[in-house]
Structure formats: C-alpha cells, structure tokens
Amino acid sequence: MTDAAYQHPLMAAYWKQLDTRFPQVEEVFEDCMAEALTVLTREGVDAYLEAGRVVGKLGRGAEPMLAFMEEWPSTAKAVGESALPAVMALIQRMQKSPNGRAIAPFLQTLAPVAKRLQSQELLQAYLDLTLDFMLRTTGSIHGHHTTFPSPGLPEFLAQAPHLLNQLSLAGLKNWVEYGVRNYRSHPERQKDYFGLHSADSRAVLQRERHGTLLADVERKLDLYLRGMWHDHDHLVPYSTAFDQIRKPVPYYDKLGIRVPDVYDDLVLPSPGATHHPLPLAGEGQVVVSGLDRYRAVLAHIVGHRRWSEAQIADNWSPFQRMAVEFFEDCRIETLLVREYPGLRGLFLALHPKPADEACDPETTSCLRHRLAMLSRALLDPQHGYLDADLNDFVARFNAVMERGESNTREIAGLALSYVAKTRRASDQFARIHFEDTVVDYRDDNRQMWKFIEEGDEEEAFDAKRKIEPGEELHGLPPRHYPEWDYNSQTYRPDWASVYEALHPSGQAADIDRLLAKHSALARQLKKMLDLLKPQDKVRIRYQEEGSELDLDVALRSLIDFKGGATPDPRINMSHRTSGRDIAVMLLLDLSESLNEKAAGSDQTVLELSQEAVSLLAWAIEKLGDSFAIAGFHSNTRHEVRYLHIKGYGEHWNDDVKARLAAMEAGWSTRMGAAIRHAAHYLDKRAADKKLMLILTDGRPSDVDTADERLLIEDARQAVKELDRQGIFPYCISLDPKADEYVADIFGRQYTVIDRVERLPERLPQLFMALTK
C-alpha cells in the first residue's frame, strides 16, 4: 500500500505512522481511523497509532494488530484513552512470557469488557486480575524460569465478556481464584474450568452471580401465588448463565413451575402510559425489578393453569400452532388484567413493541414478526399500528372477549383464520425475523398440546423411559455433596459424588457364631439392657380430664365436699408411654487399613469390627431403638461408595446378618461426604434424639488429595452441619494416633480405643452410656 492510495493526505500520514504492511489491517484502516478520530484527542490518536505499531511488531501476525485497531476506539470511549499505557504494559508482560498467544483473545474481548466495566479503575482491576492469573498458572521446569504457557488464560480471556455479564468484578475474582487454586496443576481441567465446560465451573459461576435470586424471593412468590391467585406449586429453578442452542424459557409440568434461577432488573423504554405504575429510571424509561419479572411469569402460568385447555395438535402445522399460542397467551393476559388491572402496565413494560416495517417480506419470513405485533396490539389499546388485517383481528378478538372468558378452542379458531388471511409465500423462508418478537415472561406452552400419534414433536415430556427387554438397572444415580475448602473458607459445590447400594450378602450363620463366641459378654449386656428398657405405662395424676378415675383423689374430694370445703376437681388420671425415642445411625469406615492385624490379636481390625457391630446391633434391637447400619469408602472424590447394611425399616434378621458377614475393606476414607449422606437419612427420622456413631480406624484421607488437612477440615465442617441439624455425632476411633486430629473434627465427642481387641466389649457399653 502506498501513500497515494489515500485521497486525504492526513490519512496517508497516519498510515505511514502505523508502519505496517499487513493486508488485513489495510482493508479496515480507514474505517478504524474514522472511528478513532471521532473518539480520541489528537494526543490519543498518536498514542493509538504508536501502540498499534508496537503490537504489529510483536511477531504474532496480523490478528493482534487487527484486534487492537478495531477494539481500542470503543474501549477508549468506554473507559478513557488514558487507560492505554496499562493495557500496553500487560501486552508487554504477555509477550515476554510464554503466553504470547493470549494477546489476540485479550485484545479481541477488550472492548466488550470495558463497556461492561465502564470505568478505568475497574478496567485496571481487570488487568491486574488477568496478570495475576497469568503469573500463577504459567508453568516452569526449574522453578525460576517460566516455560509452559498458562493453559486456561486464552479460555478465560475469550469468556471474559460473558462472565462479566453474569458477575461483578468481585464475583469474577472469586470465580478465577477457585479455578486457579484447584486446577493449577491440571492443564486439561484448567481449560475445561475457564472455558465454562466443567460442572463445578458453572456451579461456582452460579454461586457468584448477582441479581434477584429465586432463592431469595421464593417465599414472597409463594405468598404471591397463594394470596393473589389461590394457587400453589413447587418453584423449580433453571440456569440461563450458559450458551445453549435453545435458551430455556419458563414452563410448568407435574413436577412444578420452572423459572430462571436469577432475574436482573431491567431498564426499558416506557410503554407510553401517562401514569405508569412501575418505577422510573429516567425520562422515558421504567425499571422492572427482578421480583416483578418473576411475578409476571407466575401470573401468566397461573392463567394457563386456570383457563387453558390442551388441544389436539396432530393436524396443525407448526405455524398454525405458533399463532394459536400467541392468541391464547393474549386471552390469558386479558383475563388476568380483568382481575388485577395493574398487571397491564407490567405486561406492556416487558412485552416488546416491534417496529411496523422492521421485517422485509421479500427476503425473510415475517410470520413471527406479524404475530408479535398483533400480540402487542391485543394488549395495548394505544398500539398505533395501521395494518388493516391486524386491526381487523384486534377488533374481532375484543368482540369475542367482551362476551365472557371465551375458551381455547374458540381462540384457536380465530388464530387459524388470522394465519389463513395473512399467509405469504415468504413465511416458508428459512431466514426468520426474531428481533423484538420474544416475550420472555411467557412460558413455552407445552401444556397446550396433546398428540394422538407419537412423533418427534411430542418428546413425551412427562413420560418415563421404557426399560428395553433384557436391560438391567444398575444402582442409583449419584448424589453430589459440597466439600469444605479451609484455604478459602468456602464450599466446593457438588464436589464429591456418593454412590449408594445395598451391601452384598454372605452367610448369616457367620454372625450367629460370632454372637455365640461372646455369649458371656451378651449375658452381662442383657442385665444392663434390662435397666435401660423403658416401662410401658406411667400414670399422670391430678387431671381434670383423663382416661380413668383416680380413686384416692376422688374420695378425698368427696370428703371435702361433704365437710363444706371446696373439693379438688382434679379427680382423674391419664397414662403416657414411657419410651426411648432414639434414632441411631452406625457409620462404619471400610477403608483398606481395616485389613491389618490388630495389635495384640490374631484378628484383623475388620473382623473385630464385625464382632463389635454384631453385638451392638443385637443390643439396640433388644432396646427397641430405631437404627441403621452403613459402611463407606472412597476412590477419589468421584467415587465415594456408601453401602446400606441395615435400614431403619428392617429388623435384626438373617438378611441384615448376611450383609454384615460379607463386609470387606478397601480404598480410602472420605469421611465428610459419607457423614453428609448418612445425615440425609437420619435427618428424616422423627425422633427426640438422633445419634450418629462413626467407627473409624484412621484419619480422613483420599488418593486425590495431597493436603492432609483438607479432608480433616471438611469432616470437621460436616460435623458442624450435624449440630445444626440436631444430630449428635460421636466418633469411636481405633487409631492410637487419633489424638493428633480427632479432637479437631469431633471436639470432645469421641473415644479412642487403644486396645482394639476390646472393641466388641467397649462399643455396646459406649452406646448405652450415650443413650441413658
């Protein structure tokens, strides 16, 4: 390119100052400069060109320079041109590190990031966050020379605009910190996390999001449904935080009403009402709060539940069904506004108002655009549209509604007439006009349709999948539990996967032999059990009303009456059952270390545990307490096995004994996840006292955790959660070194049994002492 190629001599001087020969930059240079000259000062233009020259000389090809030339004017407009030195400083740091490939995605997303942040201070904080991220995740061989580029940095920079649309800068920092801390040494997992592909990445993003969260207003919305609409259902949240081919929209089914997990406040153009009920954001604008958006969604869904009837859709085309849905939505909202006229302002604020000539019928399918215009006109008496067909059907719709509530079938007939009268050949075009046609507070209308013939369009939303012949069902799906990170003092959401199953069975006679072996101990325990057994009935005397007459008090009252004194009216008595109301969960550590021989014994720790648990189960059954037995072990956080040995509804019988006889030890001890899962069952028991006994022979640990304090602190947090649930935890440790850590987890609620061979004797005695 030569200077003569530019008609304006100043433009030629600018091109010479840029000093580049990239043809891609040449093609957009004039447009970039035209924008820059309207935004930047004279000094800013010189700095812009000099920075562009520097970026072009980095040896990274045309892409970074092209991104800078296109993005910087918009960035400067958003945050000020004085932010350029800080941006260039970060680029230089990237260039001097192995992360030069991240320069292009950094510059490509700089403008949308700056538009979101809207201040130089916040942009500087974003740059500092990016630099810190780069330094902490860039790898090295010898510890002082960085060698490997950060795996997650390009992914993070590409996602930055999307992240800042969901999070505050503080929330973004927390999200990044979580990923760096947990995946610094895992390149592929780091890519998945910062590319928003992993489940915990999305879970942490959800945790850090801001707006009106459903969890915060669920009670208000429940009262709103009950008080205003005399309706009630479970509100089930879904996420809108991630890119999907089809964004989810509200709907309802037999499981509840599905709504977004968060709604942000909207600042929208005023629909034009003179006295608008919504708060004003400025001249010609109104604010629709997240709470009001939820109210609009729920009102619309309640209307469908109250007035809509499912129609047979097999003989209707997709276009006809879409028209019926628009008309039926308007009928529902008309009826809602009749009941609460103030809803009209809310609906109109959220309903888009498509421009009359926005869709070109020569190149684009405009049916959706026409229906959105009609929908607006049916709700807004001052719609201002001049189309004759539109106004004709508005009048016909109003005439139908003036006669009463109408019904879905009648409105469907009106919708089909509209489609037939306004049909155009271009309605079949693949290119569809969507702008200002999405009414986001309306549900997807799946409940409006029923199909006689099953097909692809039905999807059988509520039908269960049929089990194919010969197909077997293998276990339950996993339950996911958080895990406590003591470094950040936060939970790692959905971190541990717990798989539960019924323990395999062995020979029940093996347990009977163990009980016979300890028959002398059983006789001693029986004497203690007889003292603990509850009495069946206890009299409650001096009752005005009761189940029977208390003769002693009645005779004394009669004597008082005959003697002229005021008799005692409490001449009855009643009875109550004096029983133990206790629910017990016995949680057994089944890790590999149980296979070791116990000191001073020929038996393994596992065999001694079997004997102790058998005696304890026999004792609890004699007392009549409700109890369950389960074992656990783990193979990383992805596989925590929880094995049911005895359920609360089972008695101490041969089936339970057979499972206990088949106990085997293996893998590791991820105690926190097992405690949380056991609490899930124990918490459901209706009992005055709930006791969880944890029998273990070592500290919490797992093969995927290098920090030995991590699982200890998580178990400690799980025990705190038990306290909040009203569950009393108690640990029986068989580890002679347990004093080093067990108090950190259980406080004073533990016993260390140094002589493991005495476990069969000590375990039942401990239980009876705890439940006196």
mmCIF file with all atom_site columns, N, CA and C in Angstrom, residues 439-467:
data_model
loop_
_atom_site.group_PDB
_atom_site.id
_atom_site.type_symbol
_atom_site.label_atom_id
_atom_site.label_alt_id
_atom_site.label_comp_id
_atom_site.label_asym_id
_atom_site.label_entity_id
_atom_site.label_seq_id
_atom_site.pdbx_PDB_ins_code
_atom_site.Cartn_x
_atom_site.Cartn_y
_atom_site.Cartn_z
_atom_site.occupancy
_atom_site.B_iso_or_equiv
_atom_site.pdbx_formal_charge
_atom_site.auth_seq_id
_atom_site.auth_comp_id
_atom_site.auth_asym_id
_atom_site.auth_atom_id
_atom_site.pdbx_PDB_model_num
ATOM 1  N N  . VAL A 1 439 ? -41.224 -12.757 23.858 1.00 0.00 ? 439 VAL A N  1
ATOM 2  C CA . VAL A 1 439 ? -41.878 -12.273 25.076 1.00 0.00 ? 439 VAL A CA 1
ATOM 3  C C  . VAL A 1 439 ? -41.388 -13.178 26.202 1.00 0.00 ? 439 VAL A C  1
ATOM 4  N N  . ASP A 1 440 ? -40.346 -12.725 26.928 1.00 0.00 ? 440 ASP A N  1
ATOM 5  C CA . ASP A 1 440 ? -39.608 -13.656 27.773 1.00 0.00 ? 440 ASP A CA 1
ATOM 6  C C  . ASP A 1 440 ? -40.312 -14.014 29.074 1.00 0.00 ? 440 ASP A C  1
ATOM 7  N N  . TYR A 1 441 ? -41.432 -13.362 29.408 1.00 0.00 ? 441 TYR A N  1
ATOM 8  C CA . TYR A 1 441 ? -42.137 -13.758 30.627 1.00 0.00 ? 441 TYR A CA 1
ATOM 9  C C  . TYR A 1 441 ? -43.195 -14.824 30.337 1.00 0.00 ? 441 TYR A C  1
ATOM 10 N N  . ARG A 1 442 ? -43.384 -15.195 29.085 1.00 0.00 ? 442 ARG A N  1
ATOM 11 C CA . ARG A 1 442 ? -44.359 -16.227 28.736 1.00 0.00 ? 442 ARG A CA 1
ATOM 12 C C  . ARG A 1 442 ? -43.700 -17.600 28.726 1.00 0.00 ? 442 ARG A C  1
ATOM 13 N N  . ASP A 1 443 ? -44.488 -18.626 29.066 1.00 0.00 ? 443 ASP A N  1
ATOM 14 C CA . ASP A 1 443 ? -43.951 -19.980 29.085 1.00 0.00 ? 443 ASP A CA 1
ATOM 15 C C  . ASP A 1 443 ? -43.934 -20.553 27.684 1.00 0.00 ? 443 ASP A C  1
ATOM 16 N N  . ASP A 1 444 ? -43.420 -21.774 27.540 1.00 0.00 ? 444 ASP A N  1
ATOM 17 C CA . ASP A 1 444 ? -43.274 -22.350 26.195 1.00 0.00 ? 444 ASP A CA 1
ATOM 18 C C  . ASP A 1 444 ? -44.520 -23.062 25.696 1.00 0.00 ? 444 ASP A C  1
ATOM 19 N N  . ASN A 1 445 ? -45.598 -23.037 26.470 1.00 0.00 ? 445 ASN A N  1
ATOM 20 C CA . ASN A 1 445 ? -46.912 -23.544 26.030 1.00 0.00 ? 445 ASN A CA 1
ATOM 21 C C  . ASN A 1 445 ? -46.925 -25.039 25.730 1.00 0.00 ? 445 ASN A C  1
ATOM 22 N N  . ARG A 1 446 ? -45.998 -25.788 26.327 1.00 0.00 ? 446 ARG A N  1
ATOM 23 C CA . ARG A 1 446 ? -46.009 -27.223 26.045 1.00 0.00 ? 446 ARG A CA 1
ATOM 24 C C  . ARG A 1 446 ? -47.275 -27.907 26.544 1.00 0.00 ? 446 ARG A C  1
ATOM 25 N N  . GLN A 1 447 ? -47.902 -27.342 27.588 1.00 0.00 ? 447 GLN A N  1
ATOM 26 C CA . GLN A 1 447 ? -49.089 -27.973 28.146 1.00 0.00 ? 447 GLN A CA 1
ATOM 27 C C  . GLN A 1 447 ? -50.351 -27.679 27.327 1.00 0.00 ? 447 GLN A C  1
ATOM 28 N N  . MET A 1 448 ? -50.194 -26.834 26.297 1.00 0.00 ? 448 MET A N  1
ATOM 29 C CA . MET A 1 448 ? -51.366 -26.530 25.460 1.00 0.00 ? 448 MET A CA 1
ATOM 30 C C  . MET A 1 448 ? -51.672 -27.628 24.460 1.00 0.00 ? 448 MET A C  1
ATOM 31 N N  . TRP A 1 449 ? -50.735 -28.571 24.285 1.00 0.00 ? 449 TRP A N  1
ATOM 32 C CA . TRP A 1 449 ? -50.879 -29.512 23.182 1.00 0.00 ? 449 TRP A CA 1
ATOM 33 C C  . TRP A 1 449 ? -50.905 -30.953 23.667 1.00 0.00 ? 449 TRP A C  1
ATOM 34 N N  . LYS A 1 450 ? -51.684 -31.760 22.956 1.00 0.00 ? 450 LYS A N  1
ATOM 35 C CA . LYS A 1 450 ? -51.644 -33.200 23.153 1.00 0.00 ? 450 LYS A CA 1
ATOM 36 C C  . LYS A 1 450 ? -51.640 -33.858 21.776 1.00 0.00 ? 450 LYS A C  1
ATOM 37 N N  . PHE A 1 451 ? -50.979 -34.995 21.693 1.00 0.00 ? 451 PHE A N  1
ATOM 38 C CA . PHE A 1 451 ? -50.768 -35.656 20.420 1.00 0.00 ? 451 PHE A CA 1
ATOM 39 C C  . PHE A 1 451 ? -51.368 -37.055 20.463 1.00 0.00 ? 451 PHE A C  1
ATOM 40 N N  . ILE A 1 452 ? -52.111 -37.371 19.404 1.00 0.00 ? 452 ILE A N  1
ATOM 41 C CA . ILE A 1 452 ? -52.679 -38.709 19.298 1.00 0.00 ? 452 ILE A CA 1
ATOM 42 C C  . ILE A 1 452 ? -51.610 -39.676 18.822 1.00 0.00 ? 452 ILE A C  1
ATOM 43 N N  . GLU A 1 453 ? -50.831 -39.259 17.820 1.00 0.00 ? 453 GLU A N  1
ATOM 44 C CA . GLU A 1 453 ? -49.750 -40.089 17.308 1.00 0.00 ? 453 GLU A CA 1
ATOM 45 C C  . GLU A 1 453 ? -48.442 -39.597 17.890 1.00 0.00 ? 453 GLU A C  1
ATOM 46 N N  . GLU A 1 454 ? -47.664 -40.533 18.438 1.00 0.00 ? 454 GLU A N  1
ATOM 47 C CA . GLU A 1 454 ? -46.375 -40.151 18.977 1.00 0.00 ? 454 GLU A CA 1
ATOM 48 C C  . GLU A 1 454 ? -45.433 -39.833 17.823 1.00 0.00 ? 454 GLU A C  1
ATOM 49 N N  . GLY A 1 455 ? -44.663 -38.778 17.996 1.00 0.00 ? 455 GLY A N  1
ATOM 50 C CA . GLY A 1 455 ? -43.720 -38.377 16.971 1.00 0.00 ? 455 GLY A CA 1
ATOM 51 C C  . GLY A 1 455 ? -42.622 -37.534 17.554 1.00 0.00 ? 455 GLY A C  1
ATOM 52 N N  . ASP A 1 456 ? -41.774 -37.003 16.677 1.00 0.00 ? 456 ASP A N  1
ATOM 53 C CA . ASP A 1 456 ? -40.649 -36.197 17.134 1.00 0.00 ? 456 ASP A CA 1
ATOM 54 C C  . ASP A 1 456 ? -41.096 -34.934 17.826 1.00 0.00 ? 456 ASP A C  1
ATOM 55 N N  . GLU A 1 457 ? -42.278 -34.416 17.422 1.00 0.00 ? 457 GLU A N  1
ATOM 56 C CA . GLU A 1 457 ? -42.693 -33.151 18.012 1.00 0.00 ? 457 GLU A CA 1
ATOM 57 C C  . GLU A 1 457 ? -43.230 -33.304 19.415 1.00 0.00 ? 457 GLU A C  1
ATOM 58 N N  . GLU A 1 458 ? -43.488 -34.536 19.864 1.00 0.00 ? 458 GLU A N  1
ATOM 59 C CA . GLU A 1 458 ? -44.104 -34.704 21.179 1.00 0.00 ? 458 GLU A CA 1
ATOM 60 C C  . GLU A 1 458 ? -43.079 -34.690 22.298 1.00 0.00 ? 458 GLU A C  1
ATOM 61 N N  . GLU A 1 459 ? -42.008 -35.464 22.142 1.00 0.00 ? 459 GLU A N  1
ATOM 62 C CA . GLU A 1 459 ? -40.930 -35.541 23.127 1.00 0.00 ? 459 GLU A CA 1
ATOM 63 C C  . GLU A 1 459 ? -41.366 -36.139 24.456 1.00 0.00 ? 459 GLU A C  1
ATOM 64 N N  . ALA A 1 460 ? -42.664 -36.388 24.669 1.00 0.00 ? 460 ALA A N  1
ATOM 65 C CA . ALA A 1 460 ? -43.162 -37.054 25.878 1.00 0.00 ? 460 ALA A CA 1
ATOM 66 C C  . ALA A 1 460 ? -42.516 -36.502 27.133 1.00 0.00 ? 460 ALA A C  1
ATOM 67 N N  . PHE A 1 461 ? -42.820 -35.229 27.421 1.00 0.00 ? 461 PHE A N  1
ATOM 68 C CA . PHE A 1 461 ? -42.117 -34.517 28.486 1.00 0.00 ? 461 PHE A CA 1
ATOM 69 C C  . PHE A 1 461 ? -42.226 -35.223 29.830 1.00 0.00 ? 461 PHE A C  1
ATOM 70 N N  . ASP A 1 462 ? -43.404 -35.750 30.139 1.00 0.00 ? 462 ASP A N  1
ATOM 71 C CA . ASP A 1 462 ? -43.605 -36.316 31.471 1.00 0.00 ? 462 ASP A CA 1
ATOM 72 C C  . ASP A 1 462 ? -43.566 -37.842 31.488 1.00 0.00 ? 462 ASP A C  1
ATOM 73 N N  . ALA A 1 463 ? -43.361 -38.467 30.330 1.00 0.00 ? 463 ALA A N  1
ATOM 74 C CA . ALA A 1 463 ? -43.399 -39.923 30.284 1.00 0.00 ? 463 ALA A CA 1
ATOM 75 C C  . ALA A 1 463 ? -42.077 -40.515 30.747 1.00 0.00 ? 463 ALA A C  1
ATOM 76 N N  . LYS A 1 464 ? -42.162 -41.634 31.447 1.00 0.00 ? 464 LYS A N  1
ATOM 77 C CA . LYS A 1 464 ? -40.945 -42.317 31.868 1.00 0.00 ? 464 LYS A CA 1
ATOM 78 C C  . LYS A 1 464 ? -40.409 -43.152 30.709 1.00 0.00 ? 464 LYS A C  1
ATOM 79 N N  . ARG A 1 465 ? -39.075 -43.251 30.637 1.00 0.00 ? 465 ARG A N  1
ATOM 80 C CA . ARG A 1 465 ? -38.467 -44.055 29.595 1.00 0.00 ? 465 ARG A CA 1
ATOM 81 C C  . ARG A 1 465 ? -38.760 -45.523 29.856 1.00 0.00 ? 465 ARG A C  1
ATOM 82 N N  . LYS A 1 466 ? -39.121 -46.240 28.800 1.00 0.00 ? 466 LYS A N  1
ATOM 83 C CA . LYS A 1 466 ? -39.420 -47.659 28.946 1.00 0.00 ? 466 LYS A CA 1
ATOM 84 C C  . LYS A 1 466 ? -38.118 -48.458 29.065 1.00 0.00 ? 466 LYS A C  1
ATOM 85 N N  . ILE A 1 467 ? -38.141 -49.481 29.899 1.00 0.00 ? 467 ILE A N  1
ATOM 86 C CA . ILE A 1 467 ? -36.990 -50.373 30.032 1.00 0.00 ? 467 ILE A CA 1
ATOM 87 C C  . ILE A 1 467 ? -37.036 -51.388 28.896 1.00 0.00 ? 467 ILE A C  1
#
